[in-house]
Amino acid sequence: EFSRAKEPNLSMTNVNMIIERSIGILENEFRLRYIDIRKKLSDNIFETLLDENQIEQVFVNLLLNAAHAIDKKGTIIVESIIDPDYENIIIRFSDDGPGISQENLSKIFDPFFSTKTGGSGLGLAVSYGIIQNHQGSLKVQNLSEKGCRFTITLPILEEKSTSDG
């Protein structure tokens, strides 16, 4: 029940705007931890149907998790691109923290699974549900150097006309 997201309230939205707002919310957290945020946001991002509040919740959760993984002095890279077929928007959150152990990699989207002291284990489970409710996907991988990357793929959807002409 906890991780089941409510139906998205969809409107035409620019993902880059939500990324900027999410980063702004956590600006002090990043400054206090000496974390550098690098943005590589596509200039030609299409608007798509999204629930702004739900997607912001996902972005803030992923950014906060990255900050906690890094702890002090590190870098988070946030990217947005359109896939080559112009069907999806891809958003990546990469950090240079320690990465996720191989044994935990398959469990991190499970409700109530957490490696953080005092963590509820709901953040990633809820985020996963939100992205699925947007017909998208949320994946994680460890990077070869160090750290990990969360990749969100969201379909580019247009508003349907309600008038018959």
mmCIF file of C-alpha atoms in Angstrom:
data_model
loop_
_atom_site.group_PDB
_atom_site.id
_atom_site.type_symbol
_atom_site.label_atom_id
_atom_site.label_comp_id
_atom_site.label_asym_id
_atom_site.label_seq_id
_atom_site.Cartn_x
_atom_site.Cartn_y
_atom_site.Cartn_z
ATOM 1 C CA GLU A 1 0.000 0.000 0.000
ATOM 2 C CA PHE A 2 2.739 2.468 0.951
ATOM 3 C CA SER A 3 4.587 2.121 -2.314
ATOM 4 C CA ARG A 4 1.490 2.151 -4.535
ATOM 5 C CA ALA A 5 1.459 5.608 -6.124
ATOM 6 C CA LYS A 6 -1.810 7.361 -6.817
ATOM 7 C CA GLU A 7 -2.913 8.002 -10.373
ATOM 8 C CA PRO A 8 -0.857 10.760 -11.980
ATOM 9 C CA ASN A 9 -2.516 14.148 -12.579
ATOM 10 C CA LEU A 10 -1.111 14.670 -16.073
ATOM 11 C CA SER A 11 -0.352 17.964 -17.803
ATOM 12 C CA MET A 12 2.065 19.032 -20.544
ATOM 13 C CA THR A 13 5.366 19.652 -18.776
ATOM 14 C CA ASN A 14 9.041 20.237 -19.462
ATOM 15 C CA VAL A 15 11.247 17.717 -17.622
ATOM 16 C CA ASN A 16 14.159 20.189 -17.458
ATOM 17 C CA MET A 17 11.998 22.600 -15.469
ATOM 18 C CA ILE A 18 11.256 19.851 -12.926
ATOM 19 C CA ILE A 19 14.971 18.967 -12.741
ATOM 20 C CA GLU A 20 15.893 22.615 -12.067
ATOM 21 C CA ARG A 21 13.218 22.911 -9.374
ATOM 22 C CA SER A 22 14.315 19.648 -7.719
ATOM 23 C CA ILE A 23 17.941 20.771 -7.623
ATOM 24 C CA GLY A 24 16.830 24.115 -6.174
ATOM 25 C CA ILE A 25 14.986 22.373 -3.337
ATOM 26 C CA LEU A 26 18.212 20.590 -2.308
ATOM 27 C CA GLU A 27 20.662 23.431 -2.968
ATOM 28 C CA ASN A 28 21.564 23.909 0.709
ATOM 29 C CA GLU A 29 22.040 20.167 1.217
ATOM 30 C CA PHE A 30 24.517 20.080 -1.678
ATOM 31 C CA ARG A 31 26.354 23.165 -0.444
ATOM 32 C CA LEU A 32 26.685 21.795 3.106
ATOM 33 C CA ARG A 33 28.083 18.515 1.755
ATOM 34 C CA TYR A 34 30.393 20.211 -0.804
ATOM 35 C CA ILE A 35 28.644 18.365 -3.624
ATOM 36 C CA ASP A 36 29.007 19.750 -7.123
ATOM 37 C CA ILE A 37 25.928 19.459 -9.344
ATOM 38 C CA ARG A 38 26.665 19.235 -13.058
ATOM 39 C CA LYS A 39 23.740 19.600 -15.423
ATOM 40 C CA LYS A 40 23.786 18.317 -18.981
ATOM 41 C CA LEU A 41 20.250 19.170 -20.006
ATOM 42 C CA SER A 42 19.145 18.912 -23.612
ATOM 43 C CA ASP A 43 18.165 22.227 -25.170
ATOM 44 C CA ASN A 44 15.496 20.595 -27.301
ATOM 45 C CA ILE A 45 13.542 18.636 -24.689
ATOM 46 C CA PHE A 46 9.941 18.089 -25.733
ATOM 47 C CA GLU A 47 7.097 18.704 -23.348
ATOM 48 C CA THR A 48 5.272 15.530 -22.360
ATOM 49 C CA LEU A 49 2.329 14.509 -20.209
ATOM 50 C CA LEU A 50 3.538 14.162 -16.605
ATOM 51 C CA ASP A 51 2.391 14.694 -13.056
ATOM 52 C CA GLU A 52 4.846 17.453 -12.100
ATOM 53 C CA ASN A 53 4.566 16.849 -8.357
ATOM 54 C CA GLN A 54 5.088 13.102 -8.616
ATOM 55 C CA ILE A 55 8.056 13.426 -10.986
ATOM 56 C CA GLU A 56 9.576 16.098 -8.734
ATOM 57 C CA GLN A 57 9.201 13.680 -5.809
ATOM 58 C CA VAL A 58 11.162 11.054 -7.786
ATOM 59 C CA PHE A 59 13.904 13.515 -8.803
ATOM 60 C CA VAL A 60 14.301 14.892 -5.253
ATOM 61 C CA ASN A 61 14.489 11.341 -3.882
ATOM 62 C CA LEU A 62 17.172 10.292 -6.380
ATOM 63 C CA LEU A 63 19.193 13.481 -5.789
ATOM 64 C CA LEU A 64 18.959 13.085 -2.006
ATOM 65 C CA ASN A 65 19.973 9.416 -2.199
ATOM 66 C CA ALA A 66 22.977 10.422 -4.330
ATOM 67 C CA ALA A 67 23.942 13.109 -1.807
ATOM 68 C CA HIS A 68 23.703 10.617 1.062
ATOM 69 C CA ALA A 69 25.749 8.052 -0.890
ATOM 70 C CA ILE A 70 28.492 10.606 -1.568
ATOM 71 C CA ASP A 71 28.253 12.036 1.961
ATOM 72 C CA LYS A 72 30.923 14.758 1.521
ATOM 73 C CA LYS A 73 32.801 16.182 -1.463
ATOM 74 C CA GLY A 74 31.594 14.640 -4.660
ATOM 75 C CA THR A 75 29.736 15.195 -7.887
ATOM 76 C CA ILE A 76 26.235 14.467 -9.099
ATOM 77 C CA ILE A 77 25.607 14.665 -12.845
ATOM 78 C CA VAL A 78 22.043 15.155 -14.078
ATOM 79 C CA GLU A 79 21.367 14.616 -17.782
ATOM 80 C CA SER A 80 18.293 14.851 -19.975
ATOM 81 C CA ILE A 81 18.180 13.701 -23.579
ATOM 82 C CA ILE A 82 15.695 12.676 -26.239
ATOM 83 C CA ASP A 83 16.228 9.157 -27.556
ATOM 84 C CA PRO A 84 17.243 8.880 -31.243
ATOM 85 C CA ASP A 85 13.728 7.743 -32.243
ATOM 86 C CA TYR A 86 12.102 10.790 -30.564
ATOM 87 C CA GLU A 87 9.858 8.484 -28.552
ATOM 88 C CA ASN A 88 11.315 8.866 -25.047
ATOM 89 C CA ILE A 89 12.926 11.357 -22.719
ATOM 90 C CA ILE A 90 15.847 9.864 -20.809
ATOM 91 C CA ILE A 91 16.938 11.366 -17.491
ATOM 92 C CA ARG A 92 20.098 10.151 -15.762
ATOM 93 C CA PHE A 93 21.271 10.818 -12.215
ATOM 94 C CA SER A 94 24.916 9.747 -11.730
ATOM 95 C CA ASP A 95 27.019 10.095 -8.592
ATOM 96 C CA ASP A 96 30.609 9.335 -7.636
ATOM 97 C CA GLY A 97 29.736 7.716 -4.310
ATOM 98 C CA PRO A 98 30.701 4.147 -3.390
ATOM 99 C CA GLY A 99 28.083 2.493 -5.622
ATOM 100 C CA ILE A 100 25.658 -0.225 -4.593
ATOM 101 C CA SER A 101 26.835 -3.685 -3.556
ATOM 102 C CA GLN A 102 26.041 -6.434 -6.049
ATOM 103 C CA GLU A 103 23.869 -8.256 -3.502
ATOM 104 C CA ASN A 104 21.746 -5.130 -2.886
ATOM 105 C CA LEU A 105 21.430 -4.054 -6.525
ATOM 106 C CA SER A 106 18.459 -6.346 -7.177
ATOM 107 C CA LYS A 107 16.673 -5.356 -3.937
ATOM 108 C CA ILE A 108 16.806 -1.558 -3.940
ATOM 109 C CA PHE A 109 13.334 -1.078 -5.453
ATOM 110 C CA ASP A 110 11.726 -3.479 -2.934
ATOM 111 C CA PRO A 111 9.458 -1.792 -0.366
ATOM 112 C CA PHE A 112 11.056 -1.518 3.087
ATOM 113 C CA PHE A 113 14.535 -2.459 1.861
ATOM 114 C CA SER A 114 17.101 0.089 3.047
ATOM 115 C CA THR A 115 20.796 0.191 3.775
ATOM 116 C CA LYS A 116 20.474 3.598 5.466
ATOM 117 C CA THR A 117 20.269 3.801 9.226
ATOM 118 C CA GLY A 118 16.776 5.053 9.946
ATOM 119 C CA GLY A 119 15.745 4.688 6.300
ATOM 120 C CA SER A 120 12.185 3.525 5.611
ATOM 121 C CA GLY A 121 13.026 1.751 2.360
ATOM 122 C CA LEU A 122 10.080 3.445 0.668
ATOM 123 C CA GLY A 123 11.761 6.188 -1.377
ATOM 124 C CA LEU A 124 12.932 4.060 -4.282
ATOM 125 C CA ALA A 125 9.900 1.747 -4.150
ATOM 126 C CA VAL A 126 7.541 4.734 -4.400
ATOM 127 C CA SER A 127 9.720 6.320 -7.108
ATOM 128 C CA TYR A 128 9.635 3.078 -9.096
ATOM 129 C CA GLY A 129 5.836 2.975 -8.846
ATOM 130 C CA ILE A 130 5.483 6.609 -9.937
ATOM 131 C CA ILE A 131 7.641 6.051 -13.016
ATOM 132 C CA GLN A 132 5.712 2.868 -13.899
ATOM 133 C CA ASN A 133 2.425 4.800 -13.576
ATOM 134 C CA HIS A 134 3.874 7.213 -16.165
ATOM 135 C CA GLN A 135 4.462 4.248 -18.541
ATOM 136 C CA GLY A 136 8.201 4.642 -18.007
ATOM 137 C CA SER A 137 11.076 2.699 -16.516
ATOM 138 C CA LEU A 138 13.574 3.287 -13.693
ATOM 139 C CA LYS A 139 16.826 1.340 -13.766
ATOM 140 C CA VAL A 140 20.042 1.397 -11.769
ATOM 141 C CA GLN A 141 23.597 0.385 -12.602
ATOM 142 C CA ASN A 142 26.965 0.708 -10.953
ATOM 143 C CA LEU A 143 29.471 2.730 -12.946
ATOM 144 C CA SER A 144 32.808 1.190 -13.883
ATOM 145 C CA GLU A 145 34.830 3.943 -12.150
ATOM 146 C CA LYS A 146 32.815 4.412 -8.967
ATOM 147 C CA GLY A 147 29.318 5.463 -8.048
ATOM 148 C CA CYS A 148 26.052 4.562 -9.679
ATOM 149 C CA ARG A 149 23.550 5.822 -12.215
ATOM 150 C CA PHE A 150 19.763 5.838 -12.103
ATOM 151 C CA THR A 151 18.159 6.060 -15.540
ATOM 152 C CA ILE A 152 14.555 7.102 -16.027
ATOM 153 C CA THR A 153 12.915 6.610 -19.411
ATOM 154 C CA LEU A 154 9.615 8.414 -19.961
ATOM 155 C CA PRO A 155 7.537 8.223 -23.136
ATOM 156 C CA ILE A 156 6.865 11.455 -25.010
ATOM 157 C CA LEU A 157 3.084 11.729 -24.806
ATOM 158 C CA GLU A 158 0.875 14.466 -26.204
ATOM 159 C CA GLU A 159 -2.424 15.726 -24.872
ATOM 160 C CA LYS A 160 -5.394 14.212 -26.640
ATOM 161 C CA SER A 161 -7.924 16.661 -28.007
ATOM 162 C CA THR A 162 -11.287 16.406 -26.233
ATOM 163 C CA SER A 163 -13.254 18.158 -28.961
ATOM 164 C CA ASP A 164 -14.608 16.377 -32.002
ATOM 165 C CA GLY A 165 -13.894 19.310 -34.257
#
